[in-house]
Amino acid sequence: MPKNKKRNTAHRGGSGGGGGSGAAAATAATAGGQHRNVQPFSDEDASIETMSHCSGYSDPSSFAEDGPEVLDEEGSQEDLEYKLKGFIDLTLDKSAKTRQAALEGLKNALASVLCVQLGPGMESEEALKTLGPALKKIICDGTASAQARQTCATCFGVCSFIATDDVTELCSALECLENVFTKSGLREKDTSVIGSSPAPGLCVSSLLSWTLLLTICPVRELKAKLEMHFHKLPRFLSSDDVNMRMAAGESLALLFELAREMESDFLYEDMDSLTEMLRALATDGNKHRAKVDKRKQRSVFRDILRAVEERDFPTETVKFGPERMYIDSWVKKHTYDMFKEVLGSGVQYHLQSNEFLRNVFELGPPVMLDAATLKTMKISRFERHLYNSAAFRARTKARNKCRDKRADVGELF
């Protein structure tokens, strides 16, 4: 299972490289509204005018109050690229105020990717300290758009996983997320509860982020959370939304795994009722549900049922370049899925060169391959370029360490 900061060895590492295209799409909702014509200006008046267009991105409090504008999936990648290009251009503006706003906009647009790049440490902690309150405010704001709240829930979960070392802050993050998805379960169970239920997508994102943070909880806090919520999760298995049902099932499988790690003879109180529900979902033939949804649901719940009844996990293999990572636990699978959600196709590059992620998944230091080996491998030119870049950075870091040692020796004489 992946290393984590609380229950196992602390993971500390830097990283290299940029996020993938999926990362940009995943963070599009937090970047602000559409402004494709943002261009650098040379005079002070034009800079101030540009500031009016960028203020929605540069001030965290502004998007916390109003909520980011939601873009359609097809245009989100393109629009974010326009915005990022505009911000990058504005970092060279003559006006210090405009340059500062542009840097803030870049930081806000790439919050979760930024934390992945930085890894655990003071810089990522500072980023979370700055953006965390704004993200929490959007997540809990019922007037904000559902898509914005959903994206912020994922971003907040991943950033907290990376940057949170304080138990009190971790518990606060867990409470923020569980307040969202438990409200949905309460209203589905009790129709007398007044108020609109959160959107299914938001509940799914909140539950998955909450489950991710459980994997780094100290044992004492983990036991308390399991006692409080273990019996609540099965109600989501009856949700009308297929993604909610699958998220609840996978979270249950992960909770069983964590509980059995702490107590090998762990017994769930209402095991017969739970396995009956899981078996029904694993063989669901409801004619009112789409065939694609039923097929995917049956496949997922067959694995979940085996995990709960037989403590079994179907090992998966993730290939990146010449390396392979074996996913052999629900904790490892869930952690990988969450980072893939944020990084998109860029997750392969980060698995190759990001020291933090390699530490999380116990992959060891980045692999350095010489030119001859790369030529014999059937990999693309782009992948070869990534490996060469990673090898160059590793060589530079090693040489700098040697220079520092030589300098220290020289000072002694």
PDB file of C-alpha atoms in Angstrom, residues 37 50 56 132 134 136 150 158 163 169 186 212 220 223 225 248 301 304-305 309 314 343 347 351-352 365 379 398:
ATOM      1  CA  ASN A  37      -8.485  38.384 -25.044  1.00  0.00           C
ATOM      2  CA  THR A  50      -6.285  44.496 -17.595  1.00  0.00           C
ATOM      3  CA  GLY A  56     -11.642  37.504 -10.568  1.00  0.00           C
ATOM      4  CA  GLY A 132      -7.801  26.309   1.947  1.00  0.00           C
ATOM      5  CA  ALA A 134     -11.512  29.844   0.088  1.00  0.00           C
ATOM      6  CA  LYS A 136     -13.820  25.279   2.036  1.00  0.00           C
ATOM      7  CA  GLN A 150     -17.267  19.547  -6.926  1.00  0.00           C
ATOM      8  CA  VAL A 158      -5.657  16.264  -2.713  1.00  0.00           C
ATOM      9  CA  ALA A 163       0.301  19.433   2.751  1.00  0.00           C
ATOM     10  CA  GLU A 169      -6.265  20.598  10.527  1.00  0.00           C
ATOM     11  CA  LEU A 186     -29.702  11.979   5.425  1.00  0.00           C
ATOM     12  CA  LEU A 212      -8.389   9.705   0.654  1.00  0.00           C
ATOM     13  CA  ARG A 220      -6.768   7.007  17.103  1.00  0.00           C
ATOM     14  CA  LYS A 223     -10.861   4.454  14.709  1.00  0.00           C
ATOM     15  CA  LYS A 225     -14.094   8.034  12.126  1.00  0.00           C
ATOM     16  CA  ALA A 248     -19.784   4.337  -1.650  1.00  0.00           C
ATOM     17  CA  PHE A 301     -19.219  -4.491  -7.111  1.00  0.00           C
ATOM     18  CA  ILE A 304     -15.982  -4.966  -3.765  1.00  0.00           C
ATOM     19  CA  LEU A 305     -17.905  -8.077  -2.695  1.00  0.00           C
ATOM     20  CA  GLU A 309     -16.160 -11.340   2.016  1.00  0.00           C
ATOM     21  CA  PRO A 314      -7.669  -7.980  -8.058  1.00  0.00           C
ATOM     22  CA  LEU A 343      -3.149  15.149 -13.206  1.00  0.00           C
ATOM     23  CA  VAL A 347       0.151  11.192 -14.056  1.00  0.00           C
ATOM     24  CA  LEU A 351       5.129   8.679 -11.641  1.00  0.00           C
ATOM     25  CA  GLN A 352       8.391   8.684 -13.582  1.00  0.00           C
ATOM     26  CA  PRO A 365      14.195   7.151  -6.767  1.00  0.00           C
ATOM     27  CA  ILE A 379       8.739   4.415 -26.436  1.00  0.00           C
ATOM     28  CA  ALA A 398      24.110  15.020  -7.676  1.00  0.00           C
TER      29      ALA A 398
END
